[in-house]
Amino acid sequence: MPGFGFGFSSHSRSPSTLGEAGALPSIAPSASWTGTAGSGFASTPVDPIRVTAKPAMRLLTPPNQFYTDGLTIGVLAMANDRGSLFDTMGLTMVIVHCEGTSQEILRPTLHTITDANGVARTYPGWWITLSHHGQDGEAQVFFEAVPRDGSMQNRVIGPFSFFPSAQLHDFSVEVAPSRPAVTGTRFQSISAAVNWLRSQSARNPLVTVTEGGIHDVTSIGGNYEGDGYCTIRASEPVTLTATSLGYLRLQYDGLHWQGENLTFDASTMTQVYHESPTQRQHWFDGCRFVDARPREMLVDGNVKPFLYMCRDAAYFTEVYVEGINDAANGASLVRGCTFRRGFRDVFSGANLAINNVVENWTSGALRTPLDALTVQYGGIANSATIEISGLNNTSNRVVTFRENGASVATFTIDRDNPSSGYYWVSDLVNFVNASLADWSATLLDDTRRAAALYGNTMPPTNAKSSALTVTTWFDHHSDLWQSVSGHGENIIVWGTRGYRVALQNLALGAHPYSDFVFANNALHSDEADFDFGMLINQLGGDESHVVAVHNSFPNQYLALRTDFTGVRRYNPDGYCLLAANVFPAIVWQSAADSDLVLRDNHLHAGADVPASSSGTSVGGDADNLFVDAATGDFRPSGDLLANPAPALLAFDLHGARRGASAAKGAVA
């Protein structure tokens, strides 16, 4: 039976209910648990080595939390059950294992939480409450997803630590810069408070900032992590800066930044620093990240420097983000966040992204070419060319000038020192006019540094018969989710609503992908954006159990890249499912691969029905298939309403219950 015979002392089932959750099932460690992590298990659950498809399953709630009475935790878990995920997300059950006790959850539910700012938020998932039966300590929890399709394997994730405790916080201190410091009670800076907590070996402390204004955050001078989190909140609006370091680095891993009174001023930092990927991750909870500077603003002729909001694999829950690039890349969890006015990627490499809103997100202004200089040769040579080596905006690019095919001069671009004389486009113009006989150059624009010239490698280009104009642009495009460092197994992207964006919505490329679910997402591309014409959804590479269902992409078609060769060629297995989506078109770029289950999608009027598909409906376009997709209203209308199909998911983008038959796309 499910559970792999781990020797649990207690095993029970939750009620079989679907829809809005009532009383959640509960679980507590067994009587054999001593308070030491793992002591309640006769043997610990083990995730089997993957030899076939597994469910996708990720935590909906950060681990390592302390609780006094009970704590609700959950996972989002699902699998393709031979062409459908209705109505239990393709699973027989999820089993929760906690220190020798196990509990079966038979159906997913919608569960409403109150977020850090007092707002009710509802999320689908497999939910359970951890109970505190009197014993304090560190309890380990595993989740096991059991697929309905018997040819698949179970997936086990964990252990995740949680801490039943007599008190929620072992220390509680105040930060008030204008008041006298009182050791152990009140401090004049966040750094001083956290440093004192480190000296006390704090496990799960609370820091409350009671005076508003700007608080510059500095290092505590040594690395530390507790068992739980160091929660930092503010009773008055606070702006967090990192002007002294350039990045916000306390050196305390496991910071829980809580509440909308905390605003990170991203114009003062390159990121929030995390010391080690093996230590407690940071948790950003209802706080704000804002860079008020213009998105296209340059610093020393380059794109604003910002390297993800946080180093390593942070948790982001109900966070507001504005003006940031690569916002939540590499995150463990991105839940209920709002992303506005940013550029580059949104949450590439995130393990789970659920119920997020993306608005006005584009790299188009940076990619727009600007005429930077003209160069012309006026001498007696029969030919004269210019070439530029290297990739866009990288180090040590070389501009080579040739006459009759022979190099007469080179200019090595410096990317690091604006004062070097080799950094700006004007430096190149000055070099040509001062150093090259019979050559002349004219400066047209000097706002971008010379490393951004042309884009990528420029082959030898004629500069004799007429003046050659060379442009600058930054090779940054925007992805919703893209692989980071080859990571592509056990990923879920669910319930994204995006409008006025210029993103690649669904783009899986050369890396292998497995057990990846992309569901209930709806994004409308801004057709006025410079990048609009180049944006397509595309699937490529080796894919096993990659599922894309009930997505609405009104004006971005899908390319299935069987035209690629090698590791980039699209090669789906029989567990892959592409169904109940809305695209302008679905195009096999070369021969169709019949292993993919391709059915019940809706395409624009005039689109060809793709080979090896079934149930495809055709009609309408981006303007009339939805109520108003351009402003984020993806309710179906017109031909989309007229062509329902069997529902593949019980819940839609907004958490509404789908019937057995429903509109294709993200909204029922």
XYZ file of C-alpha atoms in Angstrom:
668
model
C 0.000 0.000 0.000
C 1.161 3.639 -0.273
C 3.742 4.549 2.314
C 6.443 2.029 1.391
C 6.085 0.273 4.776
C 8.051 2.891 6.685
C 6.904 1.482 10.029
C 4.671 4.351 11.118
C 2.841 3.791 14.371
C -0.329 5.590 13.276
C -2.001 5.869 9.873
C -5.317 7.592 9.199
C -7.338 9.192 6.411
C -8.774 12.661 5.997
C -12.391 13.190 4.944
C -12.986 12.923 1.194
C -14.070 16.485 0.497
C -13.437 18.725 -2.479
C -13.803 22.475 -2.720
C -13.517 25.063 0.034
C -11.838 23.435 3.006
C -13.785 22.915 6.207
C -11.991 21.362 9.149
C -8.579 20.337 7.925
C -7.040 16.989 8.827
C -4.450 17.192 11.575
C -1.321 15.319 12.502
C 1.116 15.258 15.415
C 4.277 13.297 16.147
C 3.893 9.807 17.548
C 4.402 8.986 21.215
C 7.864 7.634 20.404
C 9.092 11.073 19.345
C 11.440 12.472 21.997
C 11.636 16.015 20.642
C 14.745 15.193 18.636
C 14.438 15.424 14.864
C 13.698 12.018 13.331
C 13.373 10.152 16.633
C 9.745 9.183 15.988
C 10.454 7.313 12.754
C 11.198 3.601 12.706
C 12.592 4.316 9.244
C 12.468 7.575 7.358
C 10.638 7.960 4.046
C 12.824 7.879 0.941
C 12.126 9.368 -2.466
C 12.668 6.598 -5.046
C 15.222 7.094 -7.807
C 13.308 8.371 -10.824
C 12.937 5.719 -13.532
C 9.558 6.863 -14.832
C 7.281 9.854 -14.267
C 6.512 11.182 -10.790
C 4.019 13.769 -9.560
C 5.170 17.353 -9.216
C 4.940 18.461 -5.583
C 6.219 21.523 -3.733
C 5.649 23.203 -0.365
C 3.052 25.981 -0.188
C 4.300 27.136 3.214
C 7.859 27.828 4.394
C 9.360 25.187 6.685
C 11.225 25.768 9.969
C 8.312 27.573 11.604
C 7.644 27.484 15.348
C 4.072 27.017 16.620
C 2.424 26.812 20.016
C -0.992 25.280 19.293
C -1.253 24.368 15.619
C 0.221 25.300 12.256
C -1.418 24.761 8.871
C 0.969 23.613 6.171
C 0.412 22.275 2.688
C 1.749 21.261 -0.686
C 0.620 21.730 -4.249
C 0.891 18.338 -5.925
C -0.391 16.909 -9.208
C 0.280 14.489 -12.047
C -1.049 13.667 -15.495
C -3.476 10.784 -15.123
C -3.584 9.475 -18.710
C -4.691 12.791 -20.159
C -6.427 14.519 -17.240
C -5.823 15.951 -13.776
C -9.536 16.110 -12.906
C -10.707 16.207 -10.208
C -8.023 15.358 -7.652
C -5.085 16.771 -9.614
C -4.330 13.297 -10.944
C -3.467 11.835 -7.535
C -4.944 9.096 -5.392
C -3.787 10.891 -2.262
C -1.029 12.793 -0.541
C 0.329 11.129 2.591
C 1.826 13.307 5.310
C 4.416 11.621 7.529
C 5.322 13.251 10.835
C 7.655 11.509 13.278
C 6.050 8.061 13.133
C 2.497 9.186 12.350
C 0.988 9.362 8.880
C -2.196 10.917 7.527
C -3.754 10.407 4.106
C -5.279 13.450 2.396
C -7.604 12.123 -0.281
C -8.488 15.322 -2.154
C -7.088 18.810 -2.642
C -9.037 21.718 -1.206
C -9.149 25.478 -1.391
C -7.817 26.835 1.879
C -8.014 30.469 2.999
C -5.210 31.947 5.049
C -4.776 35.409 6.535
C -1.547 36.848 5.192
C 1.007 38.993 7.022
C -1.041 42.120 6.272
C -4.392 40.740 7.396
C -5.674 39.978 3.888
C -7.570 36.747 3.229
C -5.867 34.663 0.532
C -7.147 31.402 -0.894
C -4.889 28.738 -2.375
C -5.521 25.255 -3.742
C -3.484 22.472 -2.237
C -3.253 19.451 -0.018
C -3.560 21.009 3.439
C -3.068 19.698 6.964
C -2.664 21.145 10.471
C 0.302 20.255 12.633
C -0.927 19.851 16.210
C 1.072 20.406 19.375
C 0.354 17.615 21.836
C 2.619 18.921 24.609
C 6.065 17.729 23.595
C 8.371 20.498 22.362
C 11.174 19.991 19.888
C 12.022 19.609 16.207
C 9.545 17.489 14.253
C 10.366 16.289 10.758
C 7.630 16.125 8.119
C 7.621 14.330 4.763
C 4.991 14.516 2.022
C 4.321 11.606 -0.319
C 2.296 12.070 -3.525
C 0.613 8.944 -4.875
C -0.385 9.161 -8.577
C -3.578 7.626 -9.935
C -1.650 6.310 -12.930
C -0.077 3.124 -11.609
C 2.758 3.271 -14.120
C 4.150 6.328 -12.323
C 6.227 6.376 -9.163
C 5.375 8.099 -5.919
C 7.269 11.263 -5.049
C 8.499 11.954 -1.507
C 9.749 15.383 -0.432
C 11.313 16.248 2.902
C 12.358 16.214 5.621
C 11.007 19.629 6.549
C 11.505 20.737 10.133
C 8.789 22.344 12.241
C 9.004 23.271 15.911
C 6.143 22.761 18.378
C 7.076 25.029 21.256
C 5.723 26.404 24.509
C 6.434 29.925 23.252
C 6.532 31.323 19.746
C 9.603 33.528 20.222
C 12.457 32.933 22.640
C 13.456 36.624 22.521
C 11.524 39.788 21.641
C 13.398 43.071 21.216
C 12.646 46.583 19.971
C 14.497 48.852 17.529
C 14.083 52.595 18.181
C 16.986 54.742 16.890
C 16.019 57.870 18.847
C 15.714 56.189 22.243
C 18.456 55.007 24.606
C 19.614 51.438 24.082
C 18.733 48.927 26.788
C 20.678 45.684 26.422
C 18.368 42.773 25.795
C 15.322 44.996 25.339
C 15.856 47.947 23.010
C 18.467 48.747 20.351
C 19.127 51.710 18.076
C 19.556 49.712 14.862
C 18.382 46.469 13.322
C 21.974 45.292 13.052
C 22.657 45.911 16.737
C 19.522 44.011 17.721
C 20.310 41.034 15.507
C 23.939 40.967 16.633
C 22.828 40.755 20.275
C 20.415 37.942 19.390
C 23.281 36.071 17.777
C 25.292 36.445 20.983
C 22.403 34.818 22.867
C 22.184 31.857 20.424
C 18.602 32.873 19.662
C 16.443 30.165 18.094
C 13.332 32.001 16.853
C 13.465 35.651 17.956
C 11.273 38.653 17.126
C 12.562 42.131 16.279
C 10.011 44.961 16.128
C 11.011 48.307 14.634
C 8.916 50.914 16.426
C 10.191 54.078 14.731
C 9.630 54.776 11.061
C 11.979 56.296 8.542
C 15.134 55.061 6.853
C 17.038 52.203 8.465
C 20.391 51.359 6.905
C 21.195 47.691 7.427
C 24.791 46.604 8.039
C 26.568 43.354 8.826
C 26.632 41.837 12.303
C 30.210 40.688 11.690
C 29.776 36.911 11.642
C 27.543 34.225 10.139
C 24.674 32.791 12.171
C 21.423 30.859 11.814
C 18.908 29.795 14.423
C 16.542 26.842 14.442
C 13.645 28.883 13.101
C 13.589 32.450 11.806
C 14.549 35.837 13.112
C 11.303 37.677 12.406
C 11.666 41.388 11.682
C 8.542 43.534 11.508
C 7.724 47.222 11.930
C 4.885 49.045 13.643
C 5.536 52.143 11.495
C 6.499 52.409 7.794
C 10.207 51.705 7.430
C 12.530 52.001 4.430
C 15.411 49.534 4.466
C 18.614 50.601 2.720
C 22.093 49.203 2.213
C 24.061 52.313 1.308
C 27.188 51.301 3.217
C 27.617 47.848 1.656
C 25.802 47.920 -1.665
C 23.919 44.787 -0.696
C 21.811 44.112 2.352
C 23.832 41.583 4.321
C 23.174 41.017 7.993
C 25.000 37.638 7.964
C 22.079 36.025 9.788
C 20.572 33.287 7.610
C 16.879 32.696 8.139
C 15.513 36.242 8.337
C 11.725 36.529 8.182
C 10.925 40.033 6.891
C 7.245 40.444 7.717
C 4.627 42.991 6.742
C 3.979 45.879 4.368
C 5.560 48.404 6.740
C 8.921 47.077 5.538
C 10.035 48.467 2.159
C 13.377 47.493 0.673
C 14.764 50.450 -1.285
C 16.300 48.509 -4.156
C 17.987 51.619 -5.534
C 20.501 51.328 -2.669
C 21.391 47.658 -3.059
C 22.248 44.974 -5.584
C 20.425 42.257 -3.616
C 19.599 40.892 -0.192
C 22.469 38.585 0.630
C 22.198 35.031 1.922
C 25.340 33.364 3.225
C 25.029 29.698 2.245
C 22.524 27.646 0.216
C 22.698 24.900 2.863
C 21.578 27.215 5.672
C 18.129 28.526 6.590
C 16.695 30.464 3.634
C 15.307 33.971 4.035
C 11.538 34.475 4.027
C 9.985 37.659 2.637
C 6.410 37.832 3.839
C 4.052 40.635 2.830
C 6.877 43.177 2.571
C 7.762 45.437 -0.365
C 10.672 45.733 -2.811
C 10.688 49.010 -4.734
C 13.112 50.739 -7.080
C 11.455 54.038 -7.966
C 14.005 54.884 -10.651
C 12.933 54.570 -14.308
C 13.148 51.013 -15.593
C 15.362 52.060 -18.503
C 17.666 54.163 -16.315
C 21.340 53.410 -16.836
C 24.170 53.499 -14.320
C 27.533 54.240 -15.950
C 25.954 53.438 -19.286
C 24.803 50.009 -18.147
C 21.581 48.412 -16.981
C 20.781 49.075 -13.320
C 22.780 46.567 -11.241
C 20.472 44.169 -9.404
C 21.087 40.426 -9.016
C 17.765 38.855 -8.006
C 15.983 40.154 -4.930
C 17.712 37.591 -2.772
C 20.692 35.290 -3.152
C 19.932 31.541 -3.004
C 16.450 30.018 -2.647
C 14.276 32.394 -0.618
C 10.558 32.158 0.128
C 8.351 34.998 -1.158
C 4.790 35.135 0.153
C 2.395 37.973 -0.772
C 5.272 40.361 -1.562
C 4.860 43.558 -3.614
C 7.645 44.124 -6.157
C 8.137 47.207 -8.339
C 10.939 48.302 -10.645
C 13.104 45.197 -10.111
C 14.822 42.920 -12.619
C 15.116 39.138 -12.200
C 12.886 39.535 -9.205
C 12.347 36.120 -7.647
C 14.739 33.991 -9.669
C 15.808 30.777 -7.970
C 13.166 31.028 -5.238
C 11.836 28.061 -3.297
C 8.334 29.552 -3.272
C 6.691 32.556 -4.952
C 3.137 32.778 -3.606
C 0.550 35.506 -4.066
C 3.044 38.187 -5.111
C 2.508 41.245 -7.306
C 5.230 42.181 -9.801
C 5.039 45.585 -11.506
C 7.163 47.690 -13.849
C 10.112 45.325 -13.908
C 12.340 43.841 -16.569
C 14.302 40.721 -17.458
C 12.890 37.592 -15.794
C 10.136 37.350 -13.192
C 10.697 34.106 -11.272
C 12.990 31.936 -13.386
C 14.116 28.766 -11.655
C 11.502 29.027 -8.886
C 10.334 25.657 -7.564
C 6.726 26.766 -7.124
C 5.055 29.945 -8.338
C 1.361 30.201 -7.505
C -1.300 32.906 -7.832
C 0.998 35.764 -8.815
C 0.157 38.924 -10.781
C 2.597 40.408 -13.317
C 1.870 43.844 -14.774
C 3.859 46.102 -17.117
C 6.928 43.863 -17.323
C 9.280 44.273 -20.281
C 12.891 44.631 -21.375
C 11.864 46.294 -24.632
C 13.304 49.744 -23.924
C 16.717 48.250 -23.215
C 16.613 46.113 -26.344
C 15.635 49.010 -28.593
C 18.671 49.870 -30.778
C 20.076 53.394 -30.596
C 22.324 54.772 -33.319
C 25.590 55.295 -31.426
C 28.219 56.308 -33.985
C 29.072 56.405 -37.662
C 32.428 55.310 -39.037
C 33.803 55.661 -42.549
C 37.072 55.002 -44.328
C 38.155 57.551 -46.939
C 41.556 56.264 -48.054
C 42.899 54.445 -51.130
C 42.471 50.849 -49.951
C 40.083 48.771 -52.044
C 38.166 47.603 -48.984
C 37.745 48.700 -45.395
C 35.789 46.842 -42.721
C 35.001 46.930 -39.022
C 34.248 43.899 -36.858
C 33.409 43.466 -33.166
C 34.172 40.280 -31.250
C 32.419 38.874 -28.217
C 28.873 38.800 -26.950
C 26.736 41.785 -26.068
C 27.833 43.735 -22.990
C 30.581 41.277 -22.039
C 34.205 41.920 -21.100
C 37.113 42.479 -23.483
C 35.202 42.908 -26.704
C 37.567 43.935 -29.481
C 36.819 46.316 -32.350
C 39.065 45.508 -35.310
C 39.661 47.851 -38.248
C 40.840 46.285 -41.511
C 42.078 47.664 -44.818
C 42.250 45.227 -47.727
C 41.585 42.462 -45.192
C 44.571 43.265 -42.978
C 44.166 44.566 -39.430
C 45.376 48.135 -39.049
C 44.150 48.772 -35.489
C 42.230 47.266 -32.592
C 40.293 48.845 -29.737
C 39.672 46.647 -26.681
C 36.527 47.768 -24.880
C 36.749 48.092 -21.105
C 33.555 47.123 -19.278
C 34.669 47.958 -15.750
C 36.235 51.423 -15.503
C 34.269 54.361 -16.957
C 37.401 56.542 -16.742
C 39.753 54.209 -18.593
C 39.405 55.831 -22.007
C 38.118 52.575 -23.484
C 34.666 52.421 -21.880
C 32.337 54.806 -23.681
C 31.257 55.029 -27.298
C 32.862 58.482 -27.284
C 36.164 56.829 -26.338
C 35.956 54.724 -29.489
C 35.111 57.788 -31.583
C 38.090 59.659 -30.129
C 40.351 56.683 -30.829
C 39.299 56.532 -34.479
C 39.704 60.240 -35.076
C 43.036 60.494 -33.249
C 44.742 57.248 -34.214
C 43.552 56.035 -37.614
C 44.632 57.820 -40.766
C 41.913 58.022 -43.424
C 39.209 56.964 -40.936
C 36.639 59.242 -39.323
C 33.930 58.709 -36.723
C 30.987 60.763 -35.510
C 29.336 60.330 -32.119
C 25.538 60.028 -32.237
C 24.700 58.776 -28.734
C 26.880 58.238 -25.668
C 24.288 57.149 -23.114
C 25.177 53.460 -23.351
C 28.641 52.058 -22.807
C 30.628 50.695 -25.737
C 30.285 47.083 -24.548
C 26.657 47.291 -25.743
C 27.643 48.012 -29.354
C 25.851 46.066 -32.077
C 24.466 43.284 -29.933
C 26.487 40.140 -30.381
C 29.527 39.484 -32.584
C 29.604 41.788 -35.615
C 31.234 40.200 -38.662
C 33.516 42.262 -40.937
C 31.232 45.007 -42.231
C 31.896 47.457 -45.059
C 32.812 50.993 -43.944
C 34.241 52.316 -47.227
C 31.472 52.833 -49.754
C 29.296 54.686 -47.232
C 29.342 55.601 -43.566
C 28.611 52.651 -41.311
C 26.153 53.305 -38.484
C 26.649 51.110 -35.420
C 23.924 50.812 -32.789
C 23.915 49.942 -29.113
C 21.370 47.737 -27.395
C 21.249 45.398 -24.431
C 20.514 41.755 -25.142
C 18.013 41.328 -22.326
C 14.681 39.694 -22.984
C 12.123 38.740 -20.372
C 10.954 35.268 -19.377
C 8.232 34.378 -16.927
C 10.056 31.172 -15.956
C 13.275 29.841 -17.436
C 15.705 27.241 -16.180
C 18.429 28.464 -13.832
C 21.620 26.364 -13.833
C 19.924 23.489 -15.626
C 17.298 23.006 -12.905
C 14.151 21.556 -14.452
C 12.619 18.750 -12.353
C 9.621 18.976 -10.051
C 8.441 22.471 -10.951
C 4.943 23.993 -10.772
C 3.901 27.332 -12.281
C 0.233 27.885 -11.441
C -2.225 30.741 -11.647
C -0.130 33.592 -13.059
C -2.182 36.542 -14.318
C -0.210 38.932 -16.517
C -1.083 41.901 -18.702
C 0.815 44.732 -20.399
C 3.799 42.392 -20.418
C 6.432 41.410 -22.971
C 7.521 38.014 -21.692
C 8.180 34.610 -23.105
C 5.331 32.957 -21.264
C 6.193 29.276 -21.658
C 9.764 28.666 -22.798
C 11.519 25.387 -22.066
C 14.737 24.896 -23.996
C 17.903 22.827 -24.068
C 17.849 21.471 -20.516
C 15.989 18.233 -19.729
C 12.656 18.864 -18.017
C 10.675 16.361 -15.995
C 7.592 16.453 -13.786
C 6.885 20.059 -14.699
C 3.339 21.444 -14.538
C 2.339 24.768 -16.104
C -1.348 25.335 -15.411
C -4.055 28.016 -15.105
C -1.749 30.797 -16.307
C -3.096 33.722 -18.355
C -0.855 36.378 -19.901
C -1.599 39.031 -22.506
C 1.407 40.425 -24.375
C 1.674 44.165 -25.020
C 1.509 44.451 -28.805
C 2.977 47.965 -28.730
C 6.146 46.782 -27.020
C 9.392 46.645 -29.011
C 9.852 42.975 -28.093
C 6.362 41.825 -29.075
C 7.304 40.513 -32.516
C 10.023 38.215 -31.176
C 8.080 36.661 -28.309
C 6.820 33.116 -28.728
C 6.022 30.224 -26.448
C 8.278 27.312 -27.257
C 8.985 23.811 -26.042
C 12.301 22.132 -26.726
C 14.722 19.595 -25.298
C 14.039 16.215 -23.722
C 10.802 16.392 -21.756
C 9.279 13.767 -19.486
C 5.920 14.373 -17.847
C 5.762 18.045 -18.786
C 2.149 19.165 -18.481
C 0.700 22.428 -19.833
C -3.056 22.632 -19.304
C -5.728 25.329 -19.028
C -3.461 28.249 -19.979
C -4.647 31.375 -21.820
C -2.116 33.103 -24.065
C -4.236 35.319 -26.338
C -1.472 36.697 -28.551
C 1.601 34.482 -28.234
C 1.681 31.333 -30.316
C 3.369 28.047 -29.377
C 6.272 26.566 -31.342
C 7.100 22.887 -30.813
C 10.800 22.828 -31.679
C 11.258 19.549 -33.497
C 13.343 21.564 -35.971
C 16.189 21.839 -33.474
C 18.956 19.256 -33.311
C 20.786 17.604 -30.432
C 19.774 18.409 -26.871
C 17.625 21.345 -28.018
C 15.295 19.207 -30.157
C 11.805 18.836 -28.694
C 11.462 15.235 -27.561
C 8.397 14.657 -25.341
C 7.536 11.320 -23.778
C 4.079 9.767 -23.465
C 3.449 11.372 -20.074
C 3.578 14.861 -21.617
C 0.230 16.617 -21.974
C -0.659 19.827 -23.810
C -4.388 20.359 -23.528
C -7.239 22.816 -22.891
C -5.023 25.821 -23.675
C -5.654 28.920 -25.794
C -2.998 30.034 -28.305
C -3.121 31.951 -31.582
C -1.548 28.836 -33.129
C 0.340 25.666 -32.251
C 3.052 24.919 -34.778
C 5.208 21.842 -35.174
C 8.406 23.411 -36.498
C 9.260 20.102 -38.189
C 7.809 16.592 -37.924
C 5.142 15.985 -35.288
C 5.980 13.759 -32.316
C 3.013 11.532 -31.557
C 4.223 10.788 -28.011
C 2.813 14.157 -26.957
C -0.856 14.083 -25.959
C -2.109 17.172 -27.800
C -5.829 17.720 -27.471
C -8.721 20.086 -26.841
C -6.809 23.320 -27.433
C -8.367 26.452 -28.926
C -6.639 28.440 -31.690
C -7.370 31.703 -33.474
C -9.412 31.857 -36.651
C -7.292 30.878 -39.640
C -4.842 28.757 -37.644
C -4.001 25.299 -38.930
C -5.006 22.365 -36.769
C -1.675 20.860 -35.645
C -0.767 17.345 -36.691
C -1.223 14.556 -34.151
C -3.873 16.523 -32.247
C -7.517 15.947 -31.393
C -10.387 18.124 -30.241
C -8.819 21.347 -31.534
C -11.297 24.200 -31.957
C -10.605 27.253 -34.113
C -12.195 30.702 -34.104
C -11.975 34.261 -32.850
C -8.855 36.165 -31.851
C -7.195 37.932 -28.936
C -9.765 40.741 -28.985
C -12.922 38.649 -28.736
C -12.061 35.334 -27.053
C -11.857 37.029 -23.648
C -13.785 39.774 -21.884
C -10.749 42.112 -21.841
C -7.443 40.260 -21.775
C -5.440 43.455 -22.350
C -6.455 44.666 -18.873
C -6.180 41.263 -17.226
C -9.780 40.026 -17.552
C -9.448 36.524 -19.008
C -13.042 35.383 -18.638
C -13.962 33.484 -21.806
C -16.284 34.906 -24.446
C -17.289 34.305 -28.061
C -15.881 31.197 -29.713
C -14.087 30.201 -26.537
C -17.376 29.917 -24.663
C -18.950 28.114 -27.593
C -16.344 25.329 -27.642
C -16.057 23.779 -24.171
C -14.218 20.535 -23.519
C -13.764 18.111 -20.629
C -12.204 20.003 -17.730
C -8.712 18.863 -16.798
C -8.414 20.717 -13.483
C -11.062 21.160 -10.802
C -10.029 24.750 -9.951
C -9.439 27.646 -12.337
C -7.137 30.664 -12.168
C -9.384 32.397 -9.607
C -10.166 29.282 -7.570
C -13.606 28.813 -9.120
C -14.842 25.236 -9.399
C -14.912 23.818 -12.926
C -17.656 21.464 -13.940
C -16.978 18.259 -15.834
C -17.114 20.350 -19.020
C -15.644 23.848 -19.063
C -14.131 26.523 -21.251
C -10.617 25.943 -22.425
C -8.046 28.295 -20.971
C -7.315 29.527 -17.469
C -10.748 30.815 -16.422
C -13.842 28.628 -16.285
